[in-house]
Amino acid sequence: AAGRWGDDVVEVEAREAGKQWEPLAVDARKRTAFFATETPGAPVAFRCRAKNPRGVSAWSKLAEASSLQAPVQGGGAGPGYSWRQTTN
């Protein structure tokens, strides 16, 4: 998006525990980014920063999440939840 000093960009990176940071492709219109892990249920950390022609901000605080689980016999479960896959 064009800002006061030129094009503003948000950089987003993700990393699975014990691995290197990976830049994510961000769809600014949908406000989404996609990251695929090799390990279902793995903890993943995310960080972002702003960038424009005047410079780059510091990285944000980390946001942590777990990746989606691969279905086992049509579903899965964890502490306090369970799910069933209903479509392909």
PDB file of N, CA and C in Angstrom:
ATOM      1  N   ALA A   1       0.837  -1.182   0.000  1.00  0.00           N
ATOM      2  CA  ALA A   1       0.000   0.000   0.000  1.00  0.00           C
ATOM      3  C   ALA A   1       0.874   1.234   0.000  1.00  0.00           C
ATOM      4  N   ALA A   2       0.448   2.254  -0.663  1.00  0.00           N
ATOM      5  CA  ALA A   2       1.223   3.487  -0.715  1.00  0.00           C
ATOM      6  C   ALA A   2       1.003   4.267   0.574  1.00  0.00           C
ATOM      7  N   GLY A   3       2.089   4.606   1.226  1.00  0.00           N
ATOM      8  CA  GLY A   3       2.032   5.381   2.455  1.00  0.00           C
ATOM      9  C   GLY A   3       2.665   6.735   2.243  1.00  0.00           C
ATOM     10  N   ARG A   4       2.894   7.422   3.322  1.00  0.00           N
ATOM     11  CA  ARG A   4       3.455   8.774   3.268  1.00  0.00           C
ATOM     12  C   ARG A   4       4.831   8.815   2.602  1.00  0.00           C
ATOM     13  N   TRP A   5       5.647   7.768   2.808  1.00  0.00           N
ATOM     14  CA  TRP A   5       7.011   7.763   2.265  1.00  0.00           C
ATOM     15  C   TRP A   5       7.200   6.735   1.148  1.00  0.00           C
ATOM     16  N   GLY A   6       6.146   6.287   0.524  1.00  0.00           N
ATOM     17  CA  GLY A   6       6.260   5.307  -0.556  1.00  0.00           C
ATOM     18  C   GLY A   6       5.495   4.043  -0.218  1.00  0.00           C
ATOM     19  N   ASP A   7       5.870   2.952  -0.855  1.00  0.00           N
ATOM     20  CA  ASP A   7       5.166   1.685  -0.651  1.00  0.00           C
ATOM     21  C   ASP A   7       5.467   1.103   0.724  1.00  0.00           C
ATOM     22  N   ASP A   8       4.409   0.785   1.468  1.00  0.00           N
ATOM     23  CA  ASP A   8       4.529   0.122   2.758  1.00  0.00           C
ATOM     24  C   ASP A   8       4.366  -1.375   2.540  1.00  0.00           C
ATOM     25  N   VAL A   9       5.211  -2.161   3.167  1.00  0.00           N
ATOM     26  CA  VAL A   9       5.187  -3.610   3.031  1.00  0.00           C
ATOM     27  C   VAL A   9       5.222  -4.218   4.434  1.00  0.00           C
ATOM     28  N   VAL A  10       4.513  -5.315   4.619  1.00  0.00           N
ATOM     29  CA  VAL A  10       4.613  -6.078   5.859  1.00  0.00           C
ATOM     30  C   VAL A  10       5.320  -7.383   5.525  1.00  0.00           C
ATOM     31  N   GLU A  11       6.404  -7.640   6.229  1.00  0.00           N
ATOM     32  CA  GLU A  11       7.127  -8.905   6.066  1.00  0.00           C
ATOM     33  C   GLU A  11       6.709  -9.832   7.199  1.00  0.00           C
ATOM     34  N   VAL A  12       6.388 -11.075   6.858  1.00  0.00           N
ATOM     35  CA  VAL A  12       5.996 -12.073   7.847  1.00  0.00           C
ATOM     36  C   VAL A  12       6.900 -13.286   7.673  1.00  0.00           C
ATOM     37  N   GLU A  13       7.400 -13.800   8.793  1.00  0.00           N
ATOM     38  CA  GLU A  13       8.235 -14.996   8.765  1.00  0.00           C
ATOM     39  C   GLU A  13       7.686 -16.010   9.759  1.00  0.00           C
ATOM     40  N   ALA A  14       7.957 -17.288   9.495  1.00  0.00           N
ATOM     41  CA  ALA A  14       7.537 -18.369  10.372  1.00  0.00           C
ATOM     42  C   ALA A  14       8.689 -19.338  10.550  1.00  0.00           C
ATOM     43  N   ARG A  15       8.670 -20.031  11.696  1.00  0.00           N
ATOM     44  CA  ARG A  15       9.689 -21.059  11.911  1.00  0.00           C
ATOM     45  C   ARG A  15       9.112 -22.160  12.776  1.00  0.00           C
ATOM     46  N   GLU A  16       9.354 -23.367  12.312  1.00  0.00           N
ATOM     47  CA  GLU A  16       9.026 -24.549  13.098  1.00  0.00           C
ATOM     48  C   GLU A  16      10.144 -24.714  14.127  1.00  0.00           C
ATOM     49  N   ALA A  17       9.828 -25.231  15.298  1.00  0.00           N
ATOM     50  CA  ALA A  17      10.807 -25.375  16.376  1.00  0.00           C
ATOM     51  C   ALA A  17      12.104 -26.016  15.867  1.00  0.00           C
ATOM     52  N   GLY A  18      13.225 -25.376  16.160  1.00  0.00           N
ATOM     53  CA  GLY A  18      14.534 -25.905  15.791  1.00  0.00           C
ATOM     54  C   GLY A  18      14.952 -25.667  14.350  1.00  0.00           C
ATOM     55  N   LYS A  19      14.157 -24.924  13.581  1.00  0.00           N
ATOM     56  CA  LYS A  19      14.479 -24.679  12.172  1.00  0.00           C
ATOM     57  C   LYS A  19      14.715 -23.196  11.921  1.00  0.00           C
ATOM     58  N   GLN A  20      15.090 -22.855  10.701  1.00  0.00           N
ATOM     59  CA  GLN A  20      15.379 -21.475  10.306  1.00  0.00           C
ATOM     60  C   GLN A  20      14.081 -20.710  10.021  1.00  0.00           C
ATOM     61  N   TRP A  21      14.140 -19.375  10.169  1.00  0.00           N
ATOM     62  CA  TRP A  21      13.007 -18.525   9.789  1.00  0.00           C
ATOM     63  C   TRP A  21      12.788 -18.604   8.285  1.00  0.00           C
ATOM     64  N   GLU A  22      11.529 -18.660   7.866  1.00  0.00           N
ATOM     65  CA  GLU A  22      11.167 -18.687   6.446  1.00  0.00           C
ATOM     66  C   GLU A  22      10.242 -17.514   6.139  1.00  0.00           C
ATOM     67  N   PRO A  23      10.549 -16.717   5.099  1.00  0.00           N
ATOM     68  CA  PRO A  23       9.635 -15.639   4.720  1.00  0.00           C
ATOM     69  C   PRO A  23       8.358 -16.224   4.121  1.00  0.00           C
ATOM     70  N   LEU A  24       7.222 -15.603   4.437  1.00  0.00           N
ATOM     71  CA  LEU A  24       5.937 -16.064   3.916  1.00  0.00           C
ATOM     72  C   LEU A  24       5.427 -15.102   2.859  1.00  0.00           C
ATOM     73  N   ALA A  25       4.738 -15.640   1.871  1.00  0.00           N
ATOM     74  CA  ALA A  25       4.069 -14.808   0.881  1.00  0.00           C
ATOM     75  C   ALA A  25       2.798 -14.273   1.530  1.00  0.00           C
ATOM     76  N   VAL A  26       2.652 -12.968   1.539  1.00  0.00           N
ATOM     77  CA  VAL A  26       1.504 -12.334   2.186  1.00  0.00           C
ATOM     78  C   VAL A  26       0.548 -11.815   1.121  1.00  0.00           C
ATOM     79  N   ASP A  27      -0.738 -12.146   1.262  1.00  0.00           N
ATOM     80  CA  ASP A  27      -1.781 -11.597   0.400  1.00  0.00           C
ATOM     81  C   ASP A  27      -2.405 -10.442   1.162  1.00  0.00           C
ATOM     82  N   ALA A  28      -1.957  -9.216   0.873  1.00  0.00           N
ATOM     83  CA  ALA A  28      -2.393  -8.040   1.628  1.00  0.00           C
ATOM     84  C   ALA A  28      -3.894  -7.789   1.494  1.00  0.00           C
ATOM     85  N   ARG A  29      -4.457  -8.120   0.350  1.00  0.00           N
ATOM     86  CA  ARG A  29      -5.892  -7.889   0.169  1.00  0.00           C
ATOM     87  C   ARG A  29      -6.732  -8.785   1.063  1.00  0.00           C
ATOM     88  N   LYS A  30      -6.276 -10.025   1.230  1.00  0.00           N
ATOM     89  CA  LYS A  30      -7.006 -10.970   2.079  1.00  0.00           C
ATOM     90  C   LYS A  30      -6.476 -10.980   3.516  1.00  0.00           C
ATOM     91  N   ARG A  31      -5.360 -10.293   3.735  1.00  0.00           N
ATOM     92  CA  ARG A  31      -4.694 -10.268   5.045  1.00  0.00           C
ATOM     93  C   ARG A  31      -4.354 -11.671   5.507  1.00  0.00           C
ATOM     94  N   THR A  32      -3.787 -12.470   4.597  1.00  0.00           N
ATOM     95  CA  THR A  32      -3.428 -13.843   4.912  1.00  0.00           C
ATOM     96  C   THR A  32      -2.000 -14.145   4.480  1.00  0.00           C
ATOM     97  N   ALA A  33      -1.449 -15.180   5.088  1.00  0.00           N
ATOM     98  CA  ALA A  33      -0.156 -15.737   4.693  1.00  0.00           C
ATOM     99  C   ALA A  33      -0.273 -17.244   4.896  1.00  0.00           C
ATOM    100  N   PHE A  34       0.488 -18.025   4.146  1.00  0.00           N
ATOM    101  CA  PHE A  34       0.395 -19.477   4.214  1.00  0.00           C
ATOM    102  C   PHE A  34       1.742 -20.056   4.609  1.00  0.00           C
ATOM    103  N   PHE A  35       1.720 -21.015   5.532  1.00  0.00           N
ATOM    104  CA  PHE A  35       2.934 -21.714   5.958  1.00  0.00           C
ATOM    105  C   PHE A  35       2.603 -23.185   6.131  1.00  0.00           C
ATOM    106  N   ALA A  36       3.361 -24.065   5.512  1.00  0.00           N
ATOM    107  CA  ALA A  36       3.164 -25.508   5.637  1.00  0.00           C
ATOM    108  C   ALA A  36       4.333 -26.105   6.405  1.00  0.00           C
ATOM    109  N   THR A  37       4.030 -26.917   7.401  1.00  0.00           N
ATOM    110  CA  THR A  37       5.079 -27.570   8.178  1.00  0.00           C
ATOM    111  C   THR A  37       5.271 -28.997   7.694  1.00  0.00           C
ATOM    112  N   GLU A  38       6.401 -29.551   8.036  1.00  0.00           N
ATOM    113  CA  GLU A  38       6.665 -30.950   7.695  1.00  0.00           C
ATOM    114  C   GLU A  38       6.122 -31.889   8.776  1.00  0.00           C
ATOM    115  N   THR A  39       5.862 -31.345   9.965  1.00  0.00           N
ATOM    116  CA  THR A  39       5.453 -32.159  11.100  1.00  0.00           C
ATOM    117  C   THR A  39       4.078 -31.736  11.598  1.00  0.00           C
ATOM    118  N   PRO A  40       3.028 -32.535  11.374  1.00  0.00           N
ATOM    119  CA  PRO A  40       1.704 -32.177  11.883  1.00  0.00           C
ATOM    120  C   PRO A  40       1.730 -31.981  13.398  1.00  0.00           C
ATOM    121  N   GLY A  41       1.070 -30.926  13.882  1.00  0.00           N
ATOM    122  CA  GLY A  41       1.010 -30.639  15.302  1.00  0.00           C
ATOM    123  C   GLY A  41       2.246 -29.944  15.857  1.00  0.00           C
ATOM    124  N   ALA A  42       3.199 -29.600  14.990  1.00  0.00           N
ATOM    125  CA  ALA A  42       4.441 -28.973  15.445  1.00  0.00           C
ATOM    126  C   ALA A  42       4.201 -27.542  15.909  1.00  0.00           C
ATOM    127  N   PRO A  43       4.929 -27.099  16.952  1.00  0.00           N
ATOM    128  CA  PRO A  43       4.821 -25.688  17.339  1.00  0.00           C
ATOM    129  C   PRO A  43       5.489 -24.805  16.283  1.00  0.00           C
ATOM    130  N   VAL A  44       4.840 -23.687  15.969  1.00  0.00           N
ATOM    131  CA  VAL A  44       5.344 -22.757  14.958  1.00  0.00           C
ATOM    132  C   VAL A  44       5.336 -21.346  15.551  1.00  0.00           C
ATOM    133  N   ALA A  45       6.403 -20.580  15.319  1.00  0.00           N
ATOM    134  CA  ALA A  45       6.472 -19.190  15.763  1.00  0.00           C
ATOM    135  C   ALA A  45       6.366 -18.279  14.543  1.00  0.00           C
ATOM    136  N   PHE A  46       5.716 -17.140  14.712  1.00  0.00           N
ATOM    137  CA  PHE A  46       5.550 -16.157  13.641  1.00  0.00           C
ATOM    138  C   PHE A  46       6.040 -14.801  14.133  1.00  0.00           C
ATOM    139  N   ARG A  47       6.569 -13.996  13.209  1.00  0.00           N
ATOM    140  CA  ARG A  47       6.950 -12.624  13.517  1.00  0.00           C
ATOM    141  C   ARG A  47       6.721 -11.769  12.276  1.00  0.00           C
ATOM    142  N   CYS A  48       6.568 -10.462  12.471  1.00  0.00           N
ATOM    143  CA  CYS A  48       6.359  -9.572  11.331  1.00  0.00           C
ATOM    144  C   CYS A  48       7.044  -8.236  11.594  1.00  0.00           C
ATOM    145  N   ARG A  49       7.213  -7.477  10.529  1.00  0.00           N
ATOM    146  CA  ARG A  49       7.764  -6.130  10.628  1.00  0.00           C
ATOM    147  C   ARG A  49       7.307  -5.323   9.429  1.00  0.00           C
ATOM    148  N   ALA A  50       7.337  -4.010   9.601  1.00  0.00           N
ATOM    149  CA  ALA A  50       6.960  -3.095   8.518  1.00  0.00           C
ATOM    150  C   ALA A  50       8.212  -2.640   7.789  1.00  0.00           C
ATOM    151  N   LYS A  51       8.036  -2.345   6.501  1.00  0.00           N
ATOM    152  CA  LYS A  51       9.169  -1.918   5.670  1.00  0.00           C
ATOM    153  C   LYS A  51       8.659  -0.897   4.664  1.00  0.00           C
ATOM    154  N   ASN A  52       9.404   0.197   4.497  1.00  0.00           N
ATOM    155  CA  ASN A  52       9.109   1.179   3.461  1.00  0.00           C
ATOM    156  C   ASN A  52      10.422   1.830   3.045  1.00  0.00           C
ATOM    157  N   PRO A  53      10.416   2.736   2.085  1.00  0.00           N
ATOM    158  CA  PRO A  53      11.670   3.334   1.620  1.00  0.00           C
ATOM    159  C   PRO A  53      12.465   4.063   2.715  1.00  0.00           C
ATOM    160  N   ARG A  54      11.827   4.412   3.825  1.00  0.00           N
ATOM    161  CA  ARG A  54      12.531   5.098   4.915  1.00  0.00           C
ATOM    162  C   ARG A  54      13.228   4.137   5.865  1.00  0.00           C
ATOM    163  N   GLY A  55      12.917   2.845   5.774  1.00  0.00           N
ATOM    164  CA  GLY A  55      13.580   1.886   6.651  1.00  0.00           C
ATOM    165  C   GLY A  55      12.708   0.696   6.996  1.00  0.00           C
ATOM    166  N   VAL A  56      13.208  -0.074   7.968  1.00  0.00           N
ATOM    167  CA  VAL A  56      12.564  -1.312   8.397  1.00  0.00           C
ATOM    168  C   VAL A  56      12.383  -1.257   9.915  1.00  0.00           C
ATOM    169  N   SER A  57      11.225  -1.662  10.399  1.00  0.00           N
ATOM    170  CA  SER A  57      10.983  -1.682  11.843  1.00  0.00           C
ATOM    171  C   SER A  57      11.653  -2.897  12.471  1.00  0.00           C
ATOM    172  N   ALA A  58      11.652  -2.928  13.786  1.00  0.00           N
ATOM    173  CA  ALA A  58      12.110  -4.117  14.508  1.00  0.00           C
ATOM    174  C   ALA A  58      11.074  -5.228  14.308  1.00  0.00           C
ATOM    175  N   TRP A  59      11.490  -6.467  14.488  1.00  0.00           N
ATOM    176  CA  TRP A  59      10.544  -7.579  14.424  1.00  0.00           C
ATOM    177  C   TRP A  59       9.575  -7.492  15.590  1.00  0.00           C
ATOM    178  N   SER A  60       8.353  -7.916  15.374  1.00  0.00           N
ATOM    179  CA  SER A  60       7.328  -7.949  16.422  1.00  0.00           C
ATOM    180  C   SER A  60       7.685  -8.999  17.466  1.00  0.00           C
ATOM    181  N   LYS A  61       6.928  -8.996  18.555  1.00  0.00           N
ATOM    182  CA  LYS A  61       7.019 -10.096  19.512  1.00  0.00           C
ATOM    183  C   LYS A  61       6.537 -11.350  18.795  1.00  0.00           C
ATOM    184  N   LEU A  62       7.000 -12.502  19.239  1.00  0.00           N
ATOM    185  CA  LEU A  62       6.617 -13.754  18.590  1.00  0.00           C
ATOM    186  C   LEU A  62       5.167 -14.115  18.916  1.00  0.00           C
ATOM    187  N   ALA A  63       4.482 -14.626  17.917  1.00  0.00           N
ATOM    188  CA  ALA A  63       3.162 -15.239  18.089  1.00  0.00           C
ATOM    189  C   ALA A  63       3.364 -16.725  17.855  1.00  0.00           C
ATOM    190  N   GLU A  64       2.866 -17.534  18.754  1.00  0.00           N
ATOM    191  CA  GLU A  64       3.090 -18.973  18.639  1.00  0.00           C
ATOM    192  C   GLU A  64       1.783 -19.723  18.442  1.00  0.00           C
ATOM    193  N   ALA A  65       1.857 -20.794  17.668  1.00  0.00           N
ATOM    194  CA  ALA A  65       0.693 -21.630  17.382  1.00  0.00           C
ATOM    195  C   ALA A  65       1.176 -23.040  17.086  1.00  0.00           C
ATOM    196  N   SER A  66       0.262 -23.962  16.956  1.00  0.00           N
ATOM    197  CA  SER A  66       0.596 -25.318  16.533  1.00  0.00           C
ATOM    198  C   SER A  66       0.016 -25.535  15.150  1.00  0.00           C
ATOM    199  N   SER A  67       0.740 -26.284  14.330  1.00  0.00           N
ATOM    200  CA  SER A  67       0.256 -26.563  12.986  1.00  0.00           C
ATOM    201  C   SER A  67      -0.926 -27.527  13.041  1.00  0.00           C
ATOM    202  N   LEU A  68      -1.645 -27.586  11.928  1.00  0.00           N
ATOM    203  CA  LEU A  68      -2.767 -28.520  11.830  1.00  0.00           C
ATOM    204  C   LEU A  68      -2.274 -29.951  11.941  1.00  0.00           C
ATOM    205  N   GLN A  69      -3.089 -30.782  12.506  1.00  0.00           N
ATOM    206  CA  GLN A  69      -2.755 -32.200  12.587  1.00  0.00           C
ATOM    207  C   GLN A  69      -3.194 -32.907  11.317  1.00  0.00           C
ATOM    208  N   ALA A  70      -2.449 -33.915  10.933  1.00  0.00           N
ATOM    209  CA  ALA A  70      -2.885 -34.768   9.830  1.00  0.00           C
ATOM    210  C   ALA A  70      -3.982 -35.686  10.357  1.00  0.00           C
ATOM    211  N   PRO A  71      -5.065 -35.892   9.603  1.00  0.00           N
ATOM    212  CA  PRO A  71      -6.137 -36.758  10.096  1.00  0.00           C
ATOM    213  C   PRO A  71      -5.677 -38.208  10.217  1.00  0.00           C
ATOM    214  N   VAL A  72      -6.089 -38.837  11.304  1.00  0.00           N
ATOM    215  CA  VAL A  72      -5.839 -40.257  11.516  1.00  0.00           C
ATOM    216  C   VAL A  72      -7.212 -40.905  11.623  1.00  0.00           C
ATOM    217  N   GLN A  73      -7.526 -41.802  10.713  1.00  0.00           N
ATOM    218  CA  GLN A  73      -8.838 -42.442  10.656  1.00  0.00           C
ATOM    219  C   GLN A  73      -9.956 -41.403  10.669  1.00  0.00           C
ATOM    220  N   GLY A  74      -9.764 -40.307   9.897  1.00  0.00           N
ATOM    221  CA  GLY A  74     -10.822 -39.320   9.721  1.00  0.00           C
ATOM    222  C   GLY A  74     -10.924 -38.249  10.785  1.00  0.00           C
ATOM    223  N   GLY A  75      -9.947 -38.109  11.669  1.00  0.00           N
ATOM    224  CA  GLY A  75     -10.033 -37.072  12.688  1.00  0.00           C
ATOM    225  C   GLY A  75      -8.799 -37.032  13.560  1.00  0.00           C
ATOM    226  N   GLY A  76      -8.924 -36.374  14.711  1.00  0.00           N
ATOM    227  CA  GLY A  76      -7.817 -36.265  15.638  1.00  0.00           C
ATOM    228  C   GLY A  76      -8.294 -35.678  16.952  1.00  0.00           C
ATOM    229  N   ALA A  77      -7.394 -35.612  17.918  1.00  0.00           N
ATOM    230  CA  ALA A  77      -7.742 -35.088  19.237  1.00  0.00           C
ATOM    231  C   ALA A  77      -6.497 -34.553  19.919  1.00  0.00           C
ATOM    232  N   GLY A  78      -6.725 -33.697  20.892  1.00  0.00           N
ATOM    233  CA  GLY A  78      -5.662 -33.145  21.714  1.00  0.00           C
ATOM    234  C   GLY A  78      -6.252 -32.776  23.056  1.00  0.00           C
ATOM    235  N   PRO A  79      -5.454 -32.144  23.931  1.00  0.00           N
ATOM    236  CA  PRO A  79      -5.969 -31.764  25.247  1.00  0.00           C
ATOM    237  C   PRO A  79      -7.164 -30.812  25.121  1.00  0.00           C
ATOM    238  N   GLY A  80      -8.342 -31.247  25.505  1.00  0.00           N
ATOM    239  CA  GLY A  80      -9.521 -30.396  25.510  1.00  0.00           C
ATOM    240  C   GLY A  80     -10.241 -30.244  24.179  1.00  0.00           C
ATOM    241  N   TYR A  81      -9.883 -31.023  23.153  1.00  0.00           N
ATOM    242  CA  TYR A  81     -10.596 -30.901  21.880  1.00  0.00           C
ATOM    243  C   TYR A  81     -10.501 -32.199  21.080  1.00  0.00           C
ATOM    244  N   SER A  82     -11.418 -32.348  20.127  1.00  0.00           N
ATOM    245  CA  SER A  82     -11.340 -33.426  19.141  1.00  0.00           C
ATOM    246  C   SER A  82     -11.982 -32.923  17.858  1.00  0.00           C
ATOM    247  N   TRP A  83     -11.644 -33.530  16.732  1.00  0.00           N
ATOM    248  CA  TRP A  83     -12.221 -33.107  15.462  1.00  0.00           C
ATOM    249  C   TRP A  83     -12.354 -34.299  14.534  1.00  0.00           C
ATOM    250  N   ARG A  84     -13.291 -34.183  13.579  1.00  0.00           N
ATOM    251  CA  ARG A  84     -13.529 -35.200  12.557  1.00  0.00           C
ATOM    252  C   ARG A  84     -13.459 -34.527  11.205  1.00  0.00           C
ATOM    253  N   GLN A  85     -12.815 -35.169  10.248  1.00  0.00           N
ATOM    254  CA  GLN A  85     -12.767 -34.651   8.890  1.00  0.00           C
ATOM    255  C   GLN A  85     -14.040 -35.087   8.182  1.00  0.00           C
ATOM    256  N   THR A  86     -14.800 -34.100   7.663  1.00  0.00           N
ATOM    257  CA  THR A  86     -16.077 -34.424   7.039  1.00  0.00           C
ATOM    258  C   THR A  86     -16.075 -34.257   5.516  1.00  0.00           C
ATOM    259  N   THR A  87     -15.044 -33.622   4.961  1.00  0.00           N
ATOM    260  CA  THR A  87     -14.928 -33.476   3.506  1.00  0.00           C
ATOM    261  C   THR A  87     -13.517 -33.798   3.079  1.00  0.00           C
ATOM    262  N   ASN A  88     -13.324 -34.038   1.782  1.00  0.00           N
ATOM    263  CA  ASN A  88     -11.977 -34.315   1.265  1.00  0.00           C
ATOM    264  C   ASN A  88     -11.260 -33.048   0.938  1.00  0.00           C
TER     265      ASN A  88
END
